[in-house]
Coordinates of C-alpha atoms and ligand atoms in Angstrom, one line a residue:
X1 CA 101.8 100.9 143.5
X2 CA 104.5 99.8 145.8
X3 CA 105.6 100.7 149.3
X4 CA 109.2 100.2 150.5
X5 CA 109.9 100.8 153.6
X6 CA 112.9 103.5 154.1
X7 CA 114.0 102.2 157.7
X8 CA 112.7 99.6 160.4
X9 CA 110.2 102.6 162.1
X10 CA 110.5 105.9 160.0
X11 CA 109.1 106.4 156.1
X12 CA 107.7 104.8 153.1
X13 CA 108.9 104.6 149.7
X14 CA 106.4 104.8 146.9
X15 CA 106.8 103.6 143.3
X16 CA 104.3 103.3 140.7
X17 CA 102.3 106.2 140.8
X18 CA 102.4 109.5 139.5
X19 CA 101.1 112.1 142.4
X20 CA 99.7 114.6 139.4
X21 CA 97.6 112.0 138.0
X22 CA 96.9 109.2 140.8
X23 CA 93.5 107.7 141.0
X24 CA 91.2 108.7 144.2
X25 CA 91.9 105.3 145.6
X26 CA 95.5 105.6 145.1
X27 CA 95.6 109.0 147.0
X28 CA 93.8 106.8 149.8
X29 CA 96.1 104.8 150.2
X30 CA 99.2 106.9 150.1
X31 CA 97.5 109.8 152.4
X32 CA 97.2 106.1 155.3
X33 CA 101.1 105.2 154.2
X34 CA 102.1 108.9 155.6
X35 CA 100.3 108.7 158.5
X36 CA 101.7 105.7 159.8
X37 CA 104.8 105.9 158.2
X38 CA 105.7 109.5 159.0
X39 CA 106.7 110.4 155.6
X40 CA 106.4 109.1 152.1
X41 CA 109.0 109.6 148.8
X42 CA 107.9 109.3 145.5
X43 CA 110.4 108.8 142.7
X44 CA 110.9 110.6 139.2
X45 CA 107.7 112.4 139.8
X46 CA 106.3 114.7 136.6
X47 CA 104.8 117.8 139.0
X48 CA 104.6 121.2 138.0
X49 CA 104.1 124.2 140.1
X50 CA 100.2 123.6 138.9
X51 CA 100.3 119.9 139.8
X52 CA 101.6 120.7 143.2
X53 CA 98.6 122.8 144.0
X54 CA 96.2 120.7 142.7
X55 CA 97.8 117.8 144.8
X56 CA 97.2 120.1 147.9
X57 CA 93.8 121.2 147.2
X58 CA 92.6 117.9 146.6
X59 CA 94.3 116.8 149.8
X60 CA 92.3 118.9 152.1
X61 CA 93.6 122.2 151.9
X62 CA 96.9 124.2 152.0
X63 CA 97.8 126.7 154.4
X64 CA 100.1 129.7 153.4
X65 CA 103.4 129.7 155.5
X66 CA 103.6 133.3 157.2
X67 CA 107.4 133.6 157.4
X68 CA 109.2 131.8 154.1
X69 CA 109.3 133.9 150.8
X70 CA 106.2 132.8 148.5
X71 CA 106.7 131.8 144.7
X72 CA 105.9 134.9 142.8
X73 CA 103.5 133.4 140.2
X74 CA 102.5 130.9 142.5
X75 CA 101.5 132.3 146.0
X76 CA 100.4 129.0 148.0
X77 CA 104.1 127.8 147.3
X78 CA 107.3 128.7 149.8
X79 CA 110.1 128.7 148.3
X80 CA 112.4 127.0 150.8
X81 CA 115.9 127.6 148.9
X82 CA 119.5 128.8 150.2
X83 CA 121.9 131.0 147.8
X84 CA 125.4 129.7 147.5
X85 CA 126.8 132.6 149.5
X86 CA 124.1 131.7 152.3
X87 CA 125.2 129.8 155.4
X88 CA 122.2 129.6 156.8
X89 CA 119.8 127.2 155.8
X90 CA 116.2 126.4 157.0
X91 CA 114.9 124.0 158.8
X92 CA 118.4 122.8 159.6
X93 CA 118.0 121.4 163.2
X94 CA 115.1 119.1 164.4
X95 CA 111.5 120.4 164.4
X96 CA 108.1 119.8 163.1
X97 CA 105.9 122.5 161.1
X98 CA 103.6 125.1 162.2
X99 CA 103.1 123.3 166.1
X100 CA 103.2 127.1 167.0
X101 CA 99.0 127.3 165.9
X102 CA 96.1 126.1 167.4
X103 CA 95.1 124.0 164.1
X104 CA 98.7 123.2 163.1
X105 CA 99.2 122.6 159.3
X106 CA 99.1 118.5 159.0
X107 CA 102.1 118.6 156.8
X108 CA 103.9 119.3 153.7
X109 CA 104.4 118.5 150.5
X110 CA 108.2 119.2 149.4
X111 CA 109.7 118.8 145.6
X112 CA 113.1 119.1 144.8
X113 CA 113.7 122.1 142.4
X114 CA 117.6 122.9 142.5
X115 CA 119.6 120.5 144.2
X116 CA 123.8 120.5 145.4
X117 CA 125.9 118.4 143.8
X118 CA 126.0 116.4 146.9
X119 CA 124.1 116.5 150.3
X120 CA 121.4 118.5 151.3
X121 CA 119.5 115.5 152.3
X122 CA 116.6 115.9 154.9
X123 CA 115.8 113.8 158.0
X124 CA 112.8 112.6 159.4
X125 CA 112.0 111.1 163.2
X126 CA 108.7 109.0 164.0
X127 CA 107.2 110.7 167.0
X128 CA 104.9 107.3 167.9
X129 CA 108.0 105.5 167.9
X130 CA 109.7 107.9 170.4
X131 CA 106.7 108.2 172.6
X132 CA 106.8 103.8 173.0
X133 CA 110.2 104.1 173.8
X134 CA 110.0 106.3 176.5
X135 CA 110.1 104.7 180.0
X136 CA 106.8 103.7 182.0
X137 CA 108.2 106.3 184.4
X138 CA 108.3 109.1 181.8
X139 CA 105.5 108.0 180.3
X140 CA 102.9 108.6 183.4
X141 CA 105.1 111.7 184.0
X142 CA 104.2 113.2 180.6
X143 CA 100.4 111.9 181.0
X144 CA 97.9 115.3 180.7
X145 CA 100.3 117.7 180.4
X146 CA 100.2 120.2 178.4
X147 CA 102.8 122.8 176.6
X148 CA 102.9 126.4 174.9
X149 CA 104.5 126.7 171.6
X150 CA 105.3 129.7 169.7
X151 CA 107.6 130.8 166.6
X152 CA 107.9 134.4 167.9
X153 CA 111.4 134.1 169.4
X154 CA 112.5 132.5 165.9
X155 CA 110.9 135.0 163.1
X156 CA 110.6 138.2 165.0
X157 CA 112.9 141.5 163.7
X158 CA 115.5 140.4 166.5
X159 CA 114.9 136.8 166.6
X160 CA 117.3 134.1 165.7
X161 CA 117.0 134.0 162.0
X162 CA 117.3 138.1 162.3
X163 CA 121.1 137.3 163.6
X164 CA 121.7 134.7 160.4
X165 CA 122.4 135.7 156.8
X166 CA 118.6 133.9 156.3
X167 CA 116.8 136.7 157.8
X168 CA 116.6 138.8 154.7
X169 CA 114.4 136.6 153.0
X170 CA 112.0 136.0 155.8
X171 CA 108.5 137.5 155.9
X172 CA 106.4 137.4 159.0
X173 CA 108.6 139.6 161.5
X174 CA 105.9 141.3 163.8
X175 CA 103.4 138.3 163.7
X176 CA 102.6 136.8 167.5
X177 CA 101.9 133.3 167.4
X178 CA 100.9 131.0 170.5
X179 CA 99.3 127.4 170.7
X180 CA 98.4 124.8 173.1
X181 CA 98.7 121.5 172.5
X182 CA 98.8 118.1 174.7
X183 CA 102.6 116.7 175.3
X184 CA 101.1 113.4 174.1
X185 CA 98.4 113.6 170.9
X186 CA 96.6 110.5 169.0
X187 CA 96.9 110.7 165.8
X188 CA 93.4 112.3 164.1
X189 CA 93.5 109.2 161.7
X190 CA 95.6 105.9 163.3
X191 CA 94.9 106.9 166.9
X192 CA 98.4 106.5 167.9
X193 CA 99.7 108.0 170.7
X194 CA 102.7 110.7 169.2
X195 CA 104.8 112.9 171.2
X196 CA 104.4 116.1 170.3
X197 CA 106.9 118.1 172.2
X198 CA 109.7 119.7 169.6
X199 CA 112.9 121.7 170.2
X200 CA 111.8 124.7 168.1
X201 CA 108.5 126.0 169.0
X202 CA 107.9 124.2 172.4
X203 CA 108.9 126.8 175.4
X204 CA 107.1 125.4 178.6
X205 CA 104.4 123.4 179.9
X206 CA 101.4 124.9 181.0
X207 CA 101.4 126.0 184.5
X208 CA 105.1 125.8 184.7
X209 CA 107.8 128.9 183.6
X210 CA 110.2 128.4 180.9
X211 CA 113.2 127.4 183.7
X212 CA 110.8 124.6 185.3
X213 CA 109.8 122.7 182.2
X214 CA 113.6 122.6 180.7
X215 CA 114.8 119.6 182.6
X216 CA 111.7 117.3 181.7
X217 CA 111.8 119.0 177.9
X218 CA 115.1 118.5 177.5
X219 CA 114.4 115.2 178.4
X220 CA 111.9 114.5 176.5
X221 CA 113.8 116.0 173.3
X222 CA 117.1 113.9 174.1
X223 CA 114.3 110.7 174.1
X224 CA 112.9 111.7 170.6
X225 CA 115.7 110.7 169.0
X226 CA 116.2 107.4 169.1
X227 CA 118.7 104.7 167.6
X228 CA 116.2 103.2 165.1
X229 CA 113.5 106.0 164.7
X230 CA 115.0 108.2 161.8
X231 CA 115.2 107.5 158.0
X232 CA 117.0 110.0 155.9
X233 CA 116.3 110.9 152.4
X234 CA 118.6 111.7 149.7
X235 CA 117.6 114.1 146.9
X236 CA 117.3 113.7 143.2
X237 CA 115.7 115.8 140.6
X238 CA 111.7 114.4 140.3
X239 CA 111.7 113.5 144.0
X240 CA 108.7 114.7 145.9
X241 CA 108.1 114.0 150.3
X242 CA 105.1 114.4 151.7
X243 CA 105.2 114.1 155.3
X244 CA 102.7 114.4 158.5
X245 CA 103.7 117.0 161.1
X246 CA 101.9 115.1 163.9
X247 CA 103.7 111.6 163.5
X248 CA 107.3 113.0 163.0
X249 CA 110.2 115.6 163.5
X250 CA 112.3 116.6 160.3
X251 CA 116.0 118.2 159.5
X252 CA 117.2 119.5 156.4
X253 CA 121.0 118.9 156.5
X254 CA 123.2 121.6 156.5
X255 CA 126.2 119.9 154.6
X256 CA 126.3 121.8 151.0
X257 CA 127.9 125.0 151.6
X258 CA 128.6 127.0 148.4
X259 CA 126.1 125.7 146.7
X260 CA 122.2 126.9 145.5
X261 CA 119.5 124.5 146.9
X262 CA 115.8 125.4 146.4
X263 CA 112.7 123.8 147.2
X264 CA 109.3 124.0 146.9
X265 CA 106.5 123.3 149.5
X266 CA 103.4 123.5 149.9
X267 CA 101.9 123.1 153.7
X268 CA 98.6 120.8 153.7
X269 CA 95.9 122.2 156.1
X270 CA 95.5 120.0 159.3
X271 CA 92.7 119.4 162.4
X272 CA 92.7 120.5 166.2
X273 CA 95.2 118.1 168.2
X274 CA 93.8 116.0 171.3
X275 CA 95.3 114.2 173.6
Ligands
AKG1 O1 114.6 121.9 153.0 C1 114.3 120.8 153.6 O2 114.7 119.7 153.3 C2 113.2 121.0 154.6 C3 113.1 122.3 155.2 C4 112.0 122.5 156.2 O3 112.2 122.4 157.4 C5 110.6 122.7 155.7 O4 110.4 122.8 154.5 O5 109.7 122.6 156.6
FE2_2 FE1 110.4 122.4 158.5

């Protein structure tokens, strides 16, 4: 096995294992490579609808997405896919999975099943990389807080998938979520400190309405992204991510209009977040 990395602070490339068939010790050391890394690629991978939920099981667990359509014959996979006459894709501007439950889903394991001929590539940002870069000013400014997260204003009948040509295939439309997490987390398994503060689900810190906490999270979401904290994958058939929700943000590019793109995930079961 061999780990490249895919940019100076963001993701892991792994070659020389097949993900279907790895040893115990292998899985080991891949399951440490994602959480430090953010996200890990694997290459040319042989991995059936079958394989992927056996990869998931034998992670930890999966948990069922409420909202994405669900493979028919295989109902722990979302089908993450856009038509070619859809403009609307998902996932297409920076969050991180499932921060909208108390137990948020650790991450996901993505295959390619349908690709564009060109882009469609996804982007991931390391979180622990965002949180050192912040300012010692921001820093004790952001330390203890906490925020509310919800999916509610995205999924519901009238929310903002409703208004796109995406909300036909969604599921989940009367479903009220509602978390609360710490601004800054450790990480359950490195112990690095993470922001986890994301432009989706996060509406307002706790003991503060929606109109005070938009200047410090805009703030904080401007500081996520910074110059050397991304790595961006390009698709080919056989390629497989796995990536941690805690440690990093993610963006499926929107760039392949007029063309079918369909993927398959399955979301990995996580652990309570502290601070
Ligand atoms: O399609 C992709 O590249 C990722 C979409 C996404 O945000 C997800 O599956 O969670
Ligand atoms: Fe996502």
């Amino acid at each position: 096995m061999k780990m490249t990395p895919m940019a100076p602070k963001c993701g892991v490339e792994i070659s020389g294992i097949q993900l279907a068939t790895c040893s115990d010790e292998e899985m080991e050391a891949v399951k440490q490579a994602i959480y430090e890394h953010g996200v890990a690629v694997f290459r040319d991978q042989e991995f059936s609808p079958e394989d992927h939920i056996r990869f998931g099981k034998r992670w930890g667990g999966i948990d069922i997405n409420n909202y994405f359509p669900l493979q028919q014959d295989f109902q722990e996979i979302a089908v993450v896919k856009k038509e070619a006459d859809q403009k609307t894709n998902i996932g297409g501007d920076w969050h991180t999975d499932h921060s909208y439950d108390q137990i948020p889903a650790m991450g996901s394991v993505l295959v390619a099943r349908e690709l564009p001929p060109s882009g469609g590539d996804t982007m991931w940002a390391h979180m622990g990389a965002a949180y050192d870069a912040l300012s010692d000013e921001v820093k004790a400014e952001i330390e203890g807080l906490e925020a509310f997260h919800t999916a509610d204003h995205i999924y519901k009948a009238d929310g903002l998938y409703a208004q796109t040509d995406m909300g036909r295939e969604l599921r989940g439309h009367d479903l009220k979520t509602g978390a609360v997490h710490p601004v800054v987390i450790r990480h359950p398994h490195t112990g690095r400190k993470l922001l986890y503060v994301n432009k989706a689900f996060t509406i307002n810190f706790v003991g503060k309405t929606r109109e005070e906490s938009m200047p410090l999270l805009e703030k904080l979401f401007a500081a996520a992204l910074t110059d050397d904290n991304q790595c961006r994958l390009e698709w080919k058939p056989g390629t497989v991510a796995i990536w941690d929700n805690r440690t990093t943000w993610h963006n499926a590019v929107n760039d392949y209009q007029g063309h079918r793109r369909e993927m398959h995930r399955i979301t990995l079961s996580g652990e309570a977040l502290a601070a």
